[in-house]
Short mmCIF file of C-alpha atoms in Angstrom, two decimals:
data_model
loop_
_atom_site.label_atom_id
_atom_site.label_comp_id
_atom_site.label_asym_id
_atom_site.label_seq_id
_atom_site.Cartn_x
_atom_site.Cartn_y
_atom_site.Cartn_z
CA MET A 1 125.33 26.21 -11.17
CA TYR A 2 123.85 28.16 -8.48
CA ASN A 3 123.01 25.12 -6.26
CA THR A 4 126.59 23.83 -6.74
CA SER A 5 128.09 27.27 -5.68
CA PHE A 6 125.73 27.43 -2.71
CA PHE A 7 126.91 23.85 -1.42
CA LYS A 8 130.50 24.66 -2.07
CA LYS A 9 130.08 27.92 0.23
CA ILE A 10 128.30 25.82 2.92
CA LEU A 11 130.99 23.24 2.79
CA LEU A 12 133.72 25.93 3.27
CA ILE A 13 132.11 27.41 6.16
CA ALA A 14 131.72 23.98 7.75
CA THR A 15 135.38 23.09 7.07
CA VAL A 16 136.36 26.40 8.70
CA VAL A 17 134.29 25.84 11.81
CA LEU A 18 135.43 22.34 12.33
CA LEU A 19 139.18 23.27 11.98
CA TYR A 20 138.69 26.08 14.50
CA SER A 21 136.99 23.84 16.88
CA CYS A 22 139.83 21.17 16.54
CA ASP A 23 142.52 23.93 17.19
CA LYS A 24 140.58 24.92 20.26
CA ASP A 25 140.30 21.38 21.56
CA PHE A 26 143.67 20.27 20.93
CA ASN A 27 146.24 23.50 20.82
CA ALA A 28 147.44 23.81 24.50
CA ILE A 29 150.03 26.16 25.68
CA GLY A 30 153.47 25.13 24.45
CA ASP A 31 152.23 23.05 21.50
CA ASN A 32 153.42 23.12 17.84
CA LEU A 33 151.11 25.53 15.74
CA ILE A 34 152.86 26.01 12.51
CA GLY A 35 155.38 23.28 11.97
CA ASP A 36 159.10 23.74 11.04
CA ASP A 37 158.50 26.91 9.02
CA HIS A 38 159.03 29.86 11.13
CA PHE A 39 157.37 32.40 8.66
CA GLY A 40 160.08 34.83 9.42
CA LEU A 41 159.52 34.80 13.02
CA GLU A 42 162.61 35.81 15.10
CA PRO A 43 163.42 33.51 17.96
CA GLU A 44 163.45 34.58 21.62
CA LYS A 45 166.97 33.91 22.98
CA TYR A 46 167.92 32.90 26.60
CA ASP A 47 171.17 32.88 28.29
CA VAL A 48 172.46 29.44 29.10
CA LEU A 49 174.64 28.64 32.16
CA ALA A 50 177.17 26.08 30.88
CA TYR A 51 180.22 24.80 32.51
CA ASP A 52 182.64 21.92 32.41
CA GLN A 53 182.45 18.76 34.53
CA GLU A 54 185.47 16.27 34.60
CA VAL A 55 184.46 12.69 34.29
CA SER A 56 186.35 10.64 36.86
CA PRO A 57 187.21 6.84 36.45
CA VAL A 58 184.05 5.28 34.94
CA GLN A 59 182.66 1.76 34.79
CA SER A 60 184.01 0.41 31.59
CA ASN A 61 182.74 -3.27 31.42
CA GLY A 62 179.81 -4.29 29.29
CA LEU A 63 180.64 -1.89 26.28
CA VAL A 64 179.67 -3.01 22.74
CA ASN A 65 183.09 -1.83 21.25
CA ASN A 66 186.32 -1.41 23.27
CA ALA A 67 189.40 0.92 22.39
CA LEU A 68 192.83 -0.70 22.10
CA GLY A 69 195.96 1.42 21.41
CA ILE A 70 197.12 4.88 21.80
CA TYR A 71 195.78 8.13 20.79
CA ASP A 72 197.46 11.43 21.32
CA ASP A 73 195.51 14.56 19.82
CA LYS A 74 197.76 17.24 21.32
CA VAL A 75 194.72 19.16 22.54
CA PHE A 76 193.16 16.82 25.04
CA GLY A 77 196.31 14.53 25.73
CA ALA A 78 197.25 11.15 25.16
CA ARG A 79 195.05 7.97 26.02
CA THR A 80 196.47 4.39 26.24
CA ALA A 81 193.79 1.88 25.98
CA SER A 82 194.34 -1.73 27.18
CA PHE A 83 191.87 -4.35 27.49
CA ALA A 84 190.92 -7.50 29.55
CA THR A 85 188.38 -10.29 28.67
CA GLN A 86 187.14 -13.54 29.96
CA VAL A 87 187.20 -16.57 27.51
CA SER A 88 185.03 -19.50 26.97
CA LEU A 89 185.37 -22.74 25.24
CA GLU A 90 183.24 -23.12 22.00
CA SER A 91 182.42 -26.57 23.34
CA TYR A 92 182.59 -27.84 26.86
CA ALA A 93 183.77 -31.23 28.04
CA PRO A 94 185.89 -31.55 24.73
CA SER A 95 187.33 -34.77 23.52
CA ILE A 96 191.09 -33.87 23.44
CA GLY A 97 192.50 -37.14 22.37
CA ALA A 98 195.58 -38.87 23.36
CA GLU A 99 199.02 -37.51 23.40
CA PRO A 100 198.04 -34.09 22.01
CA VAL A 101 200.61 -31.94 20.52
CA ILE A 102 199.93 -28.40 19.41
CA ASP A 103 200.88 -27.11 15.87
CA SER A 104 199.85 -23.47 16.18
CA VAL A 105 197.76 -21.11 18.37
CA LEU A 106 196.40 -18.03 16.80
CA VAL A 107 194.06 -15.42 18.22
CA THR A 108 191.95 -13.46 15.69
CA ILE A 109 189.92 -10.56 16.09
CA PRO A 110 188.28 -8.67 13.13
CA TYR A 111 188.62 -4.76 12.52
CA PHE A 112 185.90 -2.55 11.36
CA SER A 113 186.55 -2.06 7.71
CA HIS A 114 185.04 -1.51 4.30
CA ALA A 115 186.23 -2.70 0.81
CA ILE A 116 187.08 -0.10 -1.79
CA SER A 117 188.13 -2.26 -4.75
CA THR A 118 188.58 -5.84 -5.89
CA ASP A 119 191.36 -6.89 -8.41
CA ALA A 120 189.53 -8.75 -11.24
CA THR A 121 192.55 -10.96 -12.01
CA SER A 122 193.83 -11.89 -8.60
CA GLY A 123 190.61 -11.46 -6.62
CA LYS A 124 192.36 -9.48 -4.04
CA THR A 125 190.26 -6.89 -2.34
CA THR A 126 191.62 -3.65 -0.90
CA TYR A 127 190.20 -2.41 2.24
CA VAL A 128 190.22 0.62 4.44
CA LEU A 129 190.07 0.36 8.17
CA ASP A 130 187.22 2.15 10.10
CA SER A 131 187.33 3.52 13.71
CA ILE A 132 191.17 4.09 13.49
CA TYR A 133 192.50 7.01 15.21
CA GLY A 134 196.06 8.69 14.80
CA LYS A 135 198.41 9.52 12.01
CA PRO A 136 199.29 6.63 9.66
CA GLU A 137 203.09 7.58 10.01
CA ASP A 138 202.60 7.05 13.83
CA LYS A 139 200.92 3.64 13.61
CA LEU A 140 203.17 1.58 15.82
CA ILE A 141 202.32 0.46 19.34
CA LYS A 142 203.77 -2.12 21.69
CA LEU A 143 201.27 -4.89 22.32
CA SER A 144 201.56 -7.69 24.92
CA VAL A 145 198.94 -10.40 25.75
CA TYR A 146 199.03 -12.01 29.03
CA GLU A 147 197.09 -14.46 30.93
CA SER A 148 194.72 -12.40 33.19
CA GLY A 149 195.10 -12.85 36.83
CA VAL A 150 191.88 -11.06 37.75
CA GLN A 151 188.81 -13.20 38.29
CA MET A 152 186.21 -11.35 36.50
CA ARG A 153 182.62 -11.85 37.73
CA ALA A 154 179.28 -10.73 36.76
CA SER A 155 178.04 -9.97 40.15
CA TYR A 156 178.91 -10.27 43.95
CA PHE A 157 177.18 -10.59 47.15
CA ASP A 158 176.99 -8.27 50.13
CA ASN A 159 175.30 -8.87 53.31
CA GLY A 160 173.04 -11.47 51.49
CA ASN A 161 172.26 -9.13 48.58
CA GLN A 162 173.41 -9.64 44.95
CA PHE A 163 174.78 -6.85 43.04
CA PRO A 164 176.34 -6.45 39.46
CA GLN A 165 180.08 -6.48 39.46
CA MET A 166 181.56 -3.41 37.90
CA TYR A 167 184.96 -2.88 36.60
CA TYR A 168 186.43 0.69 36.16
CA SER A 169 188.61 2.50 33.50
CA ASN A 170 191.58 2.93 36.00
CA GLN A 171 192.01 -0.66 36.99
CA ASN A 172 195.09 -1.26 34.99
CA ALA A 173 197.04 -1.88 38.05
CA ASP A 174 195.04 -4.84 39.23
CA PHE A 175 195.80 -6.62 35.84
CA ASP A 176 199.36 -5.37 35.78
CA ALA A 177 199.94 -6.93 39.29
CA PHE A 178 199.38 -10.58 38.12
CA LYS A 179 202.06 -10.28 35.37
CA LYS A 180 204.51 -8.43 37.44
CA GLU A 181 204.25 -10.57 40.66
CA THR A 182 203.65 -14.17 39.19
CA PRO A 183 206.91 -15.60 37.80
CA VAL A 184 205.04 -17.81 35.46
CA ALA A 185 203.27 -14.89 33.85
CA LYS A 186 204.78 -14.27 30.40
CA ARG A 187 204.00 -12.43 27.26
CA LEU A 188 201.96 -14.86 25.01
CA ASN A 189 202.18 -13.18 21.75
CA ASN A 190 205.78 -14.41 20.80
CA GLY A 191 205.55 -14.13 16.86
CA VAL A 192 207.23 -11.58 14.80
CA ALA A 193 207.81 -8.00 15.89
CA GLY A 194 204.76 -6.65 13.78
CA GLU A 195 202.71 -8.85 16.31
CA ASN A 196 204.05 -7.41 19.39
CA ASP A 197 206.82 -4.80 19.93
CA ASN A 198 206.05 -3.08 16.63
CA PHE A 199 202.25 -3.87 16.35
CA TYR A 200 199.95 -2.12 13.91
CA PHE A 201 196.41 -2.28 12.80
CA ASN A 202 197.05 -3.94 9.51
CA PRO A 203 194.55 -2.97 6.81
CA ASN A 204 195.62 -5.96 4.38
CA GLU A 205 193.13 -8.74 3.49
CA ARG A 206 194.26 -12.02 4.84
CA THR A 207 194.41 -15.17 3.05
CA ASP A 208 194.40 -18.78 4.28
CA VAL A 209 195.46 -21.84 2.32
CA THR A 210 194.27 -25.32 3.31
CA THR A 211 195.25 -28.66 1.81
CA ASP A 212 192.83 -31.45 1.81
CA ALA A 213 194.64 -34.34 3.50
CA LYS A 214 193.34 -37.07 1.09
CA THR A 215 193.28 -35.18 -2.26
CA GLY A 216 196.01 -32.75 -1.76
CA VAL A 217 193.79 -29.96 -3.33
CA LYS A 218 194.53 -26.49 -1.96
CA THR A 219 191.82 -24.07 -1.03
CA THR A 220 192.29 -20.32 -0.66
CA THR A 221 190.16 -18.38 1.78
CA ARG A 222 190.27 -14.62 1.76
CA VAL A 223 189.32 -12.83 5.11
CA ALA A 224 188.75 -9.18 5.68
CA PRO A 225 191.35 -7.33 7.81
CA GLN A 226 191.89 -8.68 11.28
CA MET A 227 194.29 -8.78 14.27
CA ARG A 228 196.28 -11.91 14.19
CA LEU A 229 198.74 -12.78 16.79
CA ARG A 230 200.45 -16.18 17.14
CA LEU A 231 200.43 -17.24 20.85
CA ASP A 232 202.91 -19.29 22.91
CA LYS A 233 202.28 -22.81 22.12
CA THR A 234 203.90 -24.14 25.45
CA PHE A 235 201.41 -22.23 27.55
CA PHE A 236 198.36 -23.68 25.80
CA GLN A 237 199.72 -26.97 25.66
CA ASP A 238 199.95 -26.88 29.43
CA LYS A 239 197.06 -24.78 30.16
CA ILE A 240 194.46 -26.51 27.76
CA LEU A 241 195.54 -29.73 26.18
CA ASN A 242 196.99 -31.18 29.35
CA ALA A 243 194.48 -29.81 31.70
CA PRO A 244 192.37 -32.15 33.90
CA ALA A 245 189.02 -32.92 32.06
CA SER A 246 187.15 -31.49 34.97
CA VAL A 247 188.29 -27.81 34.41
CA LEU A 248 187.20 -28.09 30.99
CA SER A 249 183.77 -29.43 31.66
CA ALA A 250 181.64 -26.32 32.26
CA SER A 251 181.83 -22.45 31.87
CA ASP A 252 182.14 -21.57 35.61
CA VAL A 253 185.01 -23.88 36.41
CA PHE A 254 186.85 -23.17 33.26
CA GLN A 255 186.60 -19.31 33.89
CA GLU A 256 187.96 -19.80 37.35
CA TYR A 257 190.61 -21.85 36.21
CA PHE A 258 191.55 -19.65 33.11
CA LYS A 259 190.57 -16.12 34.03
CA GLY A 260 191.08 -14.65 30.51
CA LEU A 261 193.53 -12.50 28.65
CA TYR A 262 194.88 -9.11 29.29
CA PHE A 263 195.86 -7.00 26.10
CA LYS A 264 198.50 -4.60 27.48
CA VAL A 265 199.38 -1.35 25.34
CA GLU A 266 202.46 0.53 25.80
CA LYS A 267 204.41 3.04 23.46
CA SER A 268 206.68 1.52 20.69
CA GLY A 269 209.85 3.70 20.66
CA THR A 270 209.06 7.28 19.68
CA SER A 271 205.84 6.35 17.66
CA ALA A 272 202.72 8.29 18.78
CA GLY A 273 200.66 5.12 18.06
CA ASN A 274 197.23 4.63 16.67
CA LEU A 275 194.12 3.50 18.45
CA ALA A 276 191.10 1.30 17.17
CA LEU A 277 187.68 0.45 18.37
CA MET A 278 187.14 -3.23 17.97
CA ASP A 279 184.42 -5.77 18.84
CA PHE A 280 186.50 -8.34 20.88
CA SER A 281 183.37 -10.54 21.31
CA LYS A 282 183.93 -11.66 17.82
CA GLY A 283 187.34 -12.81 18.62
CA LYS A 284 188.58 -16.28 19.09
CA ILE A 285 191.71 -18.43 19.84
CA THR A 286 192.11 -21.28 17.54
CA ILE A 287 194.28 -24.21 18.71
CA LYS A 288 195.46 -26.72 15.97
CA TYR A 289 197.00 -29.83 17.16
CA LYS A 290 197.60 -33.48 16.48
CA ALA A 291 196.13 -36.26 18.72
CA LYS A 292 195.22 -39.85 18.99
CA THR A 293 191.65 -41.10 19.71
CA ASP A 294 191.01 -41.24 23.39
CA ILE A 295 190.30 -45.05 23.53
CA THR A 296 192.91 -46.36 21.52
CA THR A 297 195.78 -48.61 22.93
CA ASP A 298 197.42 -48.99 19.66
CA ALA A 299 200.91 -47.14 19.99
CA GLU A 300 201.07 -47.11 16.18
CA THR A 301 197.65 -45.19 15.70
CA VAL A 302 198.24 -42.23 13.34
CA LYS A 303 197.66 -38.97 14.96
CA GLU A 304 194.63 -36.85 13.54
CA ASP A 305 194.58 -33.16 12.84
CA ARG A 306 192.19 -31.37 15.44
CA THR A 307 191.12 -28.05 16.22
CA LEU A 308 189.89 -26.53 19.62
CA VAL A 309 188.35 -22.96 19.64
CA ILE A 310 188.22 -20.57 22.61
CA ASN A 311 186.03 -17.65 22.30
CA LEU A 312 186.77 -14.05 23.63
CA THR A 313 183.44 -13.79 25.49
CA GLY A 314 182.36 -13.02 28.81
CA ALA A 315 183.01 -9.97 31.23
CA THR A 316 185.35 -7.46 29.79
CA ALA A 317 187.02 -4.06 31.12
CA SER A 318 188.37 -1.28 28.95
CA LEU A 319 191.31 0.01 30.87
CA LEU A 320 192.31 3.74 30.22
CA ASP A 321 195.30 5.67 30.99
CA ASP A 322 194.72 9.35 30.21
CA VAL A 323 197.41 11.98 30.50
CA LYS A 324 195.75 15.24 29.92
CA THR A 325 197.56 18.28 28.46
CA PRO A 326 197.86 21.27 31.01
CA ALA A 327 195.38 23.41 29.31
CA TYR A 328 192.79 20.82 29.33
CA GLN A 329 193.34 19.81 32.75
CA ALA A 330 193.22 23.52 34.00
CA ALA A 331 189.96 24.02 32.02
CA ILE A 332 188.11 21.12 33.59
CA ALA A 333 189.55 21.86 37.13
CA ASP A 334 188.37 25.43 37.22
CA GLN A 335 184.54 25.70 36.45
CA ASN A 336 182.58 28.77 36.95
CA LEU A 337 179.29 27.85 38.39
CA THR A 338 178.03 31.36 38.45
CA ASP A 339 178.80 32.84 35.10
CA GLY A 340 179.52 29.67 33.32
CA ASP A 341 182.67 28.83 31.30
CA GLU A 342 183.93 30.38 27.99
CA SER A 343 185.05 27.04 26.62
CA LEU A 344 183.09 23.54 27.13
CA TYR A 345 185.52 20.61 26.70
CA LEU A 346 183.89 17.48 25.79
CA LYS A 347 185.99 14.46 25.84
CA GLY A 348 184.78 10.72 25.76
CA GLY A 349 185.79 7.96 28.02
CA GLN A 350 187.51 8.94 31.21
CA GLY A 351 187.16 12.69 29.94
CA SER A 352 184.67 15.51 30.67
CA LEU A 353 181.37 16.77 29.86
CA ALA A 354 179.25 20.05 29.94
CA VAL A 355 176.53 20.82 32.35
CA LEU A 356 173.69 23.12 31.07
CA GLU A 357 171.24 25.11 33.23
CA LEU A 358 168.26 26.79 31.56
CA ASN A 359 167.79 29.10 34.39
CA ALA A 360 167.25 32.35 32.15
CA PHE A 361 164.31 30.58 30.46
CA GLY A 362 163.00 29.17 33.68
CA SER A 363 162.59 32.66 34.96
CA LYS A 364 160.18 33.56 32.25
CA LEU A 365 157.87 30.65 32.49
CA THR A 366 155.25 32.80 34.28
CA GLU A 367 155.25 35.31 31.47
CA ILE A 368 155.07 32.67 28.72
CA ARG A 369 152.16 30.84 30.36
CA ASP A 370 150.11 34.11 31.07
CA ASN A 371 150.69 35.15 27.36
CA LYS A 372 149.60 31.78 26.00
CA TRP A 373 152.69 31.66 23.78
CA LEU A 374 152.94 28.47 21.61
CA VAL A 375 156.39 27.04 21.00
CA ASN A 376 156.98 26.35 17.41
CA GLU A 377 160.43 25.15 17.80
CA ALA A 378 163.49 25.21 20.20
CA ASN A 379 167.28 24.52 19.55
CA LEU A 380 170.52 24.72 21.25
CA VAL A 381 173.25 25.50 18.72
CA PHE A 382 176.70 24.71 19.92
CA HIS A 383 179.68 26.49 18.11
CA ILE A 384 182.98 24.64 17.76
CA ASP A 385 186.18 26.69 18.57
CA THR A 386 187.94 25.76 15.31
CA ASP A 387 191.06 27.41 16.38
CA LYS A 388 191.47 25.19 19.46
CA MET A 389 190.47 22.27 17.44
CA ALA A 390 192.80 22.84 14.53
CA GLY A 391 194.21 19.63 13.18
CA VAL A 392 192.27 17.31 15.54
CA TYR A 393 189.65 14.94 14.95
CA GLU A 394 186.28 16.26 16.15
CA SER A 395 183.50 14.09 17.38
CA LYS A 396 180.92 13.57 14.76
CA ARG A 397 177.96 13.64 17.21
CA VAL A 398 177.08 15.08 20.57
CA TYR A 399 174.32 13.89 22.86
CA LEU A 400 172.15 16.14 25.04
CA TYR A 401 170.41 14.28 27.82
CA ASP A 402 168.51 15.00 31.36
CA LEU A 403 171.47 14.87 33.52
CA THR A 404 169.37 15.17 36.79
CA ASN A 405 168.04 11.77 35.98
CA ASN A 406 170.31 10.18 33.61
CA THR A 407 167.75 9.76 31.01
CA PRO A 408 167.10 10.88 27.30
CA ILE A 409 165.08 13.94 26.77
CA LEU A 410 161.63 13.80 25.38
CA ASP A 411 162.79 14.99 21.72
CA TYR A 412 165.23 11.93 21.50
CA LEU A 413 162.41 9.57 22.60
CA THR A 414 159.84 10.93 20.14
CA ASP A 415 162.27 11.22 17.15
CA GLY A 416 160.71 8.82 14.67
CA THR A 417 163.41 9.15 12.05
CA GLY A 418 164.99 5.89 12.85
CA SER A 419 167.98 4.62 14.77
CA GLY A 420 170.30 3.72 11.83
CA ALA A 421 173.86 4.99 12.06
CA PRO A 422 175.13 7.47 11.45
CA LEU A 423 171.93 9.69 10.68
CA GLY A 424 169.33 7.95 12.97
CA LYS A 425 167.53 10.64 15.32
CA ALA A 426 167.99 13.08 12.55
CA VAL A 427 165.45 15.69 13.91
CA TYR A 428 166.86 15.42 17.45
CA SER A 429 170.15 15.61 15.65
CA GLY A 430 173.54 16.52 17.47
CA ILE A 431 175.19 15.76 14.13
CA ILE A 432 178.20 17.84 13.21
CA ASN A 433 177.76 20.45 10.54
CA ILE A 434 180.81 20.58 8.20
CA ASP A 435 182.04 23.76 6.31
CA PRO A 436 182.15 22.72 2.56
CA THR A 437 185.28 24.83 2.05
CA SER A 438 187.36 23.98 5.06
CA LYS A 439 185.88 20.43 5.44
CA ARG A 440 185.91 21.12 9.30
CA GLY A 441 183.16 20.92 11.71
CA THR A 442 181.58 24.22 12.72
CA THR A 443 178.43 23.49 14.80
CA TYR A 444 176.17 20.95 16.34
CA LYS A 445 172.36 21.56 16.74
CA ILE A 446 170.04 19.78 19.10
CA ARG A 447 166.41 20.14 19.00
CA LEU A 448 164.68 20.21 22.37
CA THR A 449 161.23 21.39 21.25
CA ASN A 450 159.16 18.89 23.10
CA HIS A 451 161.48 19.06 26.28
CA ILE A 452 160.68 22.93 26.36
CA ARG A 453 156.89 22.60 25.65
CA ASN A 454 156.79 19.95 28.51
CA ILE A 455 158.26 22.35 30.96
CA ILE A 456 155.81 25.23 29.85
CA LYS A 457 152.60 23.02 29.74
CA SER A 458 153.17 21.12 33.01
CA THR A 459 153.73 23.07 36.29
CA THR A 460 154.94 19.92 37.88
CA ALA A 461 157.82 19.49 35.29
CA VAL A 462 161.20 20.27 36.73
CA ASN A 463 163.48 22.44 34.64
CA VAL A 464 166.39 19.93 34.97
CA LYS A 465 169.98 20.30 34.47
CA LEU A 466 171.04 18.99 31.17
CA GLY A 467 174.30 17.16 30.22
CA LEU A 468 176.10 17.35 26.97
CA VAL A 469 178.67 14.59 25.90
CA VAL A 470 180.44 13.26 22.83
CA SER A 471 178.73 10.18 21.43
CA GLY A 472 180.10 7.05 19.98
CA ASP A 473 176.76 5.37 19.37
CA ILE A 474 173.53 7.49 19.14
CA ASN A 475 171.57 4.37 19.73
CA THR A 476 173.07 3.73 23.07
CA VAL A 477 171.29 5.61 25.93
CA ALA A 478 172.25 3.52 29.03
CA SER A 479 174.57 5.15 31.58
CA ASN A 480 177.73 3.79 33.22
CA LYS A 481 178.61 4.47 36.95
CA LEU A 482 181.25 6.76 37.98
CA LYS A 483 183.79 5.22 40.50
CA LEU A 484 183.85 8.35 42.55
CA LYS A 485 180.48 10.04 42.38
CA ASN A 486 180.01 13.78 43.15
CA THR A 487 177.19 16.22 43.67
CA VAL A 488 176.85 17.02 39.97
CA ILE A 489 177.09 13.61 38.23
CA THR A 490 176.88 10.02 39.33
CA ASP A 491 176.60 8.43 35.75
CA VAL A 492 177.88 9.14 32.39
CA PRO A 493 176.13 8.14 29.10
CA ARG A 494 177.76 4.80 27.83
CA ALA A 495 177.79 6.28 24.37
CA SER A 496 180.34 8.78 25.79
CA VAL A 497 182.50 6.08 27.28
CA LEU A 498 182.55 4.45 23.97
CA SER A 499 184.20 7.43 22.17
CA PRO A 500 187.88 8.31 22.05
CA LEU A 501 187.22 11.74 20.64
CA GLY A 502 186.42 15.18 21.86
CA THR A 503 185.32 18.65 20.99
CA ILE A 504 185.68 22.21 22.27
CA LEU A 505 182.56 24.26 22.11
CA PHE A 506 182.04 28.12 23.05
CA GLY A 507 180.09 28.36 26.26
CA GLY A 508 177.41 30.79 27.30
CA LYS A 509 179.61 33.19 29.33
CA SER A 510 178.92 37.02 28.63
CA THR A 511 182.63 37.32 27.42
CA VAL A 512 182.08 35.05 24.44
CA PRO A 513 181.31 36.76 21.21
CA ASP A 514 177.69 37.04 20.54
CA ASN A 515 177.73 35.22 17.26
CA LYS A 516 179.36 32.18 18.99
CA ARG A 517 177.78 32.42 22.25
CA LEU A 518 175.59 29.58 23.45
CA LYS A 519 171.90 30.56 23.85
CA LEU A 520 168.55 28.72 23.81
CA GLU A 521 166.46 29.76 20.82
CA VAL A 522 162.78 29.33 21.09
CA TYR A 523 160.38 30.23 18.13
CA TYR A 524 157.03 31.10 19.49
CA THR A 525 153.53 31.91 18.05
CA LYS A 526 152.08 34.79 20.00
CA PRO A 527 148.39 35.34 20.02
CA ASN A 528 147.21 38.83 19.24
#
């Protein structure tokens, strides 16, 4: 018993010495000491200079998803989103056949949706559409599909150098010009009113019935909700089936010959409209027609049923027409760069962001370093102005980034909680907090612990300006260029361009009530 107790004491002393040595070796100024538990510590709070910044027309090609429709939230204003895309043959140099005659032309584009029930008897599934914005009673828009007159290229040459081609959110006029100035340009979606003048995003399951030509057996195929528009048969008869074989032989000549489609959105009567986010790259045009084989000389040969598919792939452009409310326009046009703004207006697309400067924290760096304070945690908590946002969709997430260099901050990069939507990067966060009673958003919290540690630890680290935007996809960190750059911003996170939503936050100005005012909160361990 004595010897066992002795060895236990020796082991305990050795363990303490080892832990102390490790602590001395690896705990540097600014490093985490005690994890997430603050042990009753109160944070040091630093003022934050925060002000609004308008986002001018922005690069809108190459987006994963694109908006289509109208969304008027009465706080930020009305957005009308049109769309242009190149097209490509599913198979080049197709064998069209002799004497082709079109039966039907249908463009289909799937909606984002999820099933909520399936009828056990009929097999019919009921769906709810995702990524739809606007009131159900104001669902109608006027939708027109035209042949595009703009040759969309992936790159261009200037003085012998090749540069990526960019298309911007305000280029509606370029695509409108072709349909207005060219006599042959006409509306291609010529089906019923629900497919054009009174179009709406239909949540119903689609069913297709096909009949086997030999057996006569009918087969029913059920399809999740999708846009379906019948297109002008005469146009595609002339443009595709009667086209010279040479223009259907390869992608480059085909895309120069048929430049693509332009989806033009306008108001339908007095309806406020709805807007949807869609993945147009999954869309296709299906041409069903009858034709004889190419080599036959027999006039009595029976025509065969054939299908030709054109995919909606290639260069794209999201075309936005924003009409801002007077209050929103005034707010983003009159920034206070000295004291900051009371309200921070974040709006996706051709909208606005907030610029944050941590000058008050920066002025204390010498004191922090000299006193060897160790950072346990650092946060920015943004309070939503619930009065101004009453009755309006709030963005479900915000994204804080290094605005000076247009890159993610260190906390985003080191967050190992995964990238799955919607809760990926959960430690870094930016996820909206919902009041359980009102079911409305209250705050967004961003952790920037590692960002603050890095500034403290490295005397060469720059206390950069930070940008705050709404985010439509937390996994997207690339930036899109502004058409008109300024001294504050030249790029905008693509995740913000994707989002049609916005939010209004309380800023860091001294006139904001203290319990709502934006401050940097840092929890330190302070050595005795």
